[in-house]
Coordinates of C-alpha atoms in Angstrom, one line a residue:
M22 CA -16.9 -14.0 -24.7
M23 CA -13.5 -12.1 -23.3
F24 CA -13.4 -9.9 -26.9
N25 CA -17.1 -9.3 -26.4
Y26 CA -16.6 -7.8 -23.0
F27 CA -14.2 -5.6 -24.1
N28 CA -16.5 -4.4 -27.0
P29 CA -16.7 -0.4 -26.5
S30 CA -20.3 -0.4 -27.3
N31 CA -21.1 -2.8 -24.3
T32 CA -18.6 -1.0 -21.8
L33 CA -19.6 2.7 -22.6
Q34 CA -22.4 3.0 -20.1
I35 CA -20.4 1.1 -17.4
I36 CA -17.5 3.4 -17.8
N37 CA -19.4 6.7 -17.6
R38 CA -21.1 5.6 -14.2
L39 CA -17.6 4.4 -12.9
Q40 CA -15.7 7.6 -13.5
K41 CA -17.4 9.4 -10.5
Y42 CA -17.4 6.6 -8.4
V43 CA -13.4 6.2 -9.0
L44 CA -12.8 10.0 -8.7
A45 CA -14.7 10.1 -5.2
L46 CA -12.7 7.1 -4.1
F47 CA -9.3 8.4 -5.3
L48 CA -9.9 11.7 -3.4
V49 CA -10.5 9.9 -0.2
V50 CA -7.6 7.5 -0.4
L51 CA -5.4 10.4 -1.6
T52 CA -6.5 12.4 1.5
I53 CA -5.9 9.6 3.8
G54 CA -2.6 8.6 2.4
L55 CA -1.2 12.1 2.5
L56 CA -2.1 12.4 6.3
E57 CA -0.4 9.3 6.8
A58 CA 2.7 9.9 4.7
L59 CA 3.2 13.6 6.0
I60 CA 2.1 13.9 9.5
F61 CA 1.2 10.2 11.2
S62 CA 4.3 8.5 10.0
P63 CA 7.7 8.9 11.7
E64 CA 10.7 10.3 10.3
D65 CA 13.4 8.0 9.4
Y66 CA 16.5 7.8 12.0
K67 CA 18.9 8.4 9.1
Q68 CA 17.2 10.3 6.5
S69 CA 14.8 12.3 8.7
D70 CA 11.6 14.0 6.7
S71 CA 13.4 13.3 3.6
V72 CA 12.3 9.8 3.6
R73 CA 8.6 11.0 2.8
I74 CA 9.5 11.3 -0.7
M75 CA 9.5 7.5 -0.8
Y76 CA 5.7 8.0 -0.4
V77 CA 5.5 9.3 -3.7
H78 CA 8.5 7.9 -5.6
V79 CA 8.1 4.0 -4.9
P80 CA 4.2 4.0 -5.6
S81 CA 4.9 5.9 -9.2
A82 CA 7.9 3.5 -9.9
W83 CA 5.5 0.5 -9.0
I84 CA 2.3 1.8 -11.1
S85 CA 4.6 2.8 -14.2
L86 CA 6.2 -0.9 -14.2
G87 CA 2.7 -2.3 -13.8
I88 CA 1.1 -0.5 -16.5
F89 CA 3.8 -1.1 -19.0
T90 CA 3.6 -4.6 -18.2
V91 CA -0.1 -5.0 -19.0
I92 CA 0.4 -2.8 -22.3
S93 CA 3.4 -5.4 -23.2
I94 CA 0.9 -8.5 -22.5
L95 CA -2.0 -6.9 -24.5
S96 CA 0.3 -6.0 -27.4
F97 CA 0.9 -9.6 -27.8
G98 CA -2.8 -10.3 -28.2
I99 CA -2.8 -6.9 -30.6
L100 CA -0.5 -9.0 -32.8
I101 CA -1.8 -12.6 -32.7
F102 CA -5.5 -11.8 -32.6
K103 CA -5.5 -8.6 -34.5
N104 CA -8.0 -7.1 -31.7
K105 CA -8.4 -3.4 -32.1
N106 CA -9.7 -2.8 -28.9
F107 CA -6.8 -3.9 -27.3
S108 CA -4.9 -1.2 -28.9
L109 CA -7.5 1.3 -27.6
I110 CA -6.8 0.0 -24.1
T111 CA -3.0 0.1 -24.5
K112 CA -3.2 3.7 -26.1
S113 CA -5.5 4.8 -23.1
L114 CA -3.2 3.3 -20.5
A115 CA 0.1 4.6 -21.5
P116 CA -0.2 8.4 -20.6
S117 CA -0.7 7.9 -16.9
G118 CA 2.4 5.2 -17.1
F119 CA 4.5 7.6 -18.5
I120 CA 3.6 10.3 -16.1
F121 CA 4.2 8.4 -13.1
N122 CA 7.6 7.2 -14.6
I123 CA 8.6 10.7 -15.0
I124 CA 7.3 11.2 -11.3
A125 CA 9.5 8.4 -10.1
L126 CA 12.5 9.9 -12.0
V127 CA 12.3 13.5 -10.6
T128 CA 11.4 12.3 -7.1
G129 CA 14.1 9.8 -7.0
S130 CA 16.6 12.5 -8.1
I131 CA 15.3 14.9 -5.3
W132 CA 15.4 12.1 -2.9
G133 CA 18.9 11.2 -4.0
K134 CA 20.7 14.5 -3.3
P135 CA 20.3 14.6 0.3
T136 CA 20.7 10.7 0.7
W137 CA 23.5 10.1 -1.8
G138 CA 24.8 13.5 -2.3
T139 CA 24.1 13.7 -5.9
W140 CA 20.7 14.4 -8.2
W141 CA 21.7 11.7 -10.5
A142 CA 23.8 8.4 -10.9
W143 CA 24.1 5.9 -13.6
D144 CA 22.9 3.4 -11.5
V145 CA 21.3 0.4 -13.2
R146 CA 18.1 0.8 -11.5
I147 CA 18.2 4.5 -12.3
T148 CA 19.1 3.9 -15.9
S149 CA 16.7 1.1 -16.6
M150 CA 13.8 3.4 -15.3
L151 CA 15.1 6.1 -17.9
L152 CA 15.0 3.4 -20.5
L153 CA 11.6 2.6 -19.6
A154 CA 10.8 6.4 -20.1
V155 CA 12.1 6.2 -23.5
F156 CA 10.1 3.3 -24.4
Y157 CA 6.8 4.8 -23.0
L158 CA 7.6 7.9 -25.1
L159 CA 8.4 6.0 -28.2
F160 CA 5.0 4.2 -27.6
I161 CA 3.0 7.4 -27.3
L162 CA 4.8 9.1 -30.1
S163 CA 4.1 6.2 -32.7
W164 CA 0.6 6.9 -32.2
R165 CA 1.0 10.5 -32.8
I166 CA 3.3 10.4 -35.7
I167 CA 1.7 7.5 -37.6
D168 CA -1.5 8.4 -39.4
E169 CA -2.8 5.0 -40.1
N170 CA -4.3 3.4 -37.1
E171 CA -3.4 -0.1 -38.3
K172 CA 0.3 0.4 -38.7
A173 CA 0.6 2.7 -35.4
S174 CA -0.9 -0.1 -33.5
K175 CA 1.6 -2.7 -35.0
V176 CA 4.5 -0.3 -34.3
S177 CA 3.3 0.7 -30.6
S178 CA 2.8 -3.1 -30.0
I179 CA 6.5 -4.1 -31.4
I180 CA 7.7 -1.4 -29.2
A181 CA 6.0 -2.3 -26.0
I182 CA 7.2 -6.0 -26.4
L183 CA 10.7 -5.0 -27.0
G184 CA 10.2 -2.9 -23.9
L185 CA 8.9 -5.7 -21.9
I186 CA 12.6 -7.1 -21.7
N187 CA 13.5 -4.0 -19.7
I188 CA 11.0 -4.9 -17.0
P189 CA 12.7 -7.6 -15.1
I190 CA 15.9 -5.5 -15.6
V191 CA 14.3 -2.6 -13.6
K192 CA 12.8 -5.0 -11.0
F193 CA 15.8 -7.1 -10.0
S194 CA 18.6 -4.8 -10.9
V195 CA 19.4 -4.2 -7.5
D196 CA 19.8 -8.1 -6.7
W197 CA 21.9 -8.6 -9.9
W198 CA 24.4 -5.5 -10.0
P199 CA 24.1 -4.3 -6.1
T200 CA 25.5 -0.8 -6.8
L201 CA 24.1 2.8 -5.3
H202 CA 20.2 2.1 -5.0
Q203 CA 19.3 0.4 -2.0
P204 CA 17.8 -3.3 -2.3
A205 CA 14.0 -3.9 -2.0
S206 CA 12.4 -3.3 1.2
V207 CA 9.0 -4.8 0.2
K208 CA 9.0 -8.4 -1.1
L209 CA 6.1 -10.8 -1.8
I210 CA 8.1 -14.0 -1.1
K211 CA 10.5 -13.0 1.6
D212 CA 10.0 -10.8 4.7
T213 CA 9.4 -7.1 4.2
T214 CA 12.1 -5.4 6.0
I215 CA 10.2 -2.1 6.0
H216 CA 8.5 -0.8 9.3
S217 CA 4.5 -1.2 9.4
T218 CA 4.3 2.6 10.3
M219 CA 6.2 3.2 6.9
L220 CA 4.4 0.2 5.1
L221 CA 0.7 1.6 5.7
P222 CA 0.9 4.9 4.3
L223 CA 3.3 3.4 1.1
G224 CA 0.2 1.0 0.4
I225 CA -2.4 3.8 0.7
M226 CA -0.6 6.0 -1.5
T227 CA 0.1 3.1 -4.0
A228 CA -3.8 2.3 -4.1
A229 CA -4.3 6.1 -4.7
F230 CA -2.1 6.5 -7.6
A231 CA -3.6 3.2 -8.8
L232 CA -7.3 4.8 -8.8
F233 CA -5.9 7.7 -10.4
S234 CA -4.5 5.9 -13.1
L235 CA -7.8 3.9 -13.5
L236 CA -9.4 7.6 -13.6
I237 CA -7.2 8.5 -16.4
F238 CA -7.7 5.4 -18.3
L239 CA -11.5 5.6 -18.1
M240 CA -11.7 9.1 -19.2
K241 CA -9.4 8.2 -22.2
Y242 CA -10.8 5.2 -23.2

């Protein structure tokens, strides 16, 4: 039943309807998020207005990690169940995940200059995010270079599964190897250390970026 649900012939009509609603919702949420991030949220007492880069940098990193995790999990289904539609899903998800990965790296570099005094440092968190971008790039290139769809699907799935090893390294690197990058401020289990006036725009911008990723996925799928 699950495989039938993901059948393109059954979902095409639903996707065509969803696109315009997702676009409208994305524009509304993005507008609210930008107002909260740029106007209503306070300056940081140390970083001043440069902290506002966080509202783009952090959601971008979260979305890129989330998308690659989904791609990797579906890749197991591709190799085990030989489900061709899972290949279409992962192929459609990868571009927006890669874009947000690059945005996270660029905005992190811009944020690092006034905060750390350097554009780049080979910190474990930063380096593992760069490695994630490499896995994204290899995944996308495998579909462009390999002409045979079945072979491209297998190769890209192997790349995604290998890249899954890097996900916990990105997530827990600041706890395992505390170096330059600050520890996580937003935690699911422990108390969140970020103030609510900053947490709200961060959550709204994350929702906006998630909607944008969903929109790109629907258009490509």
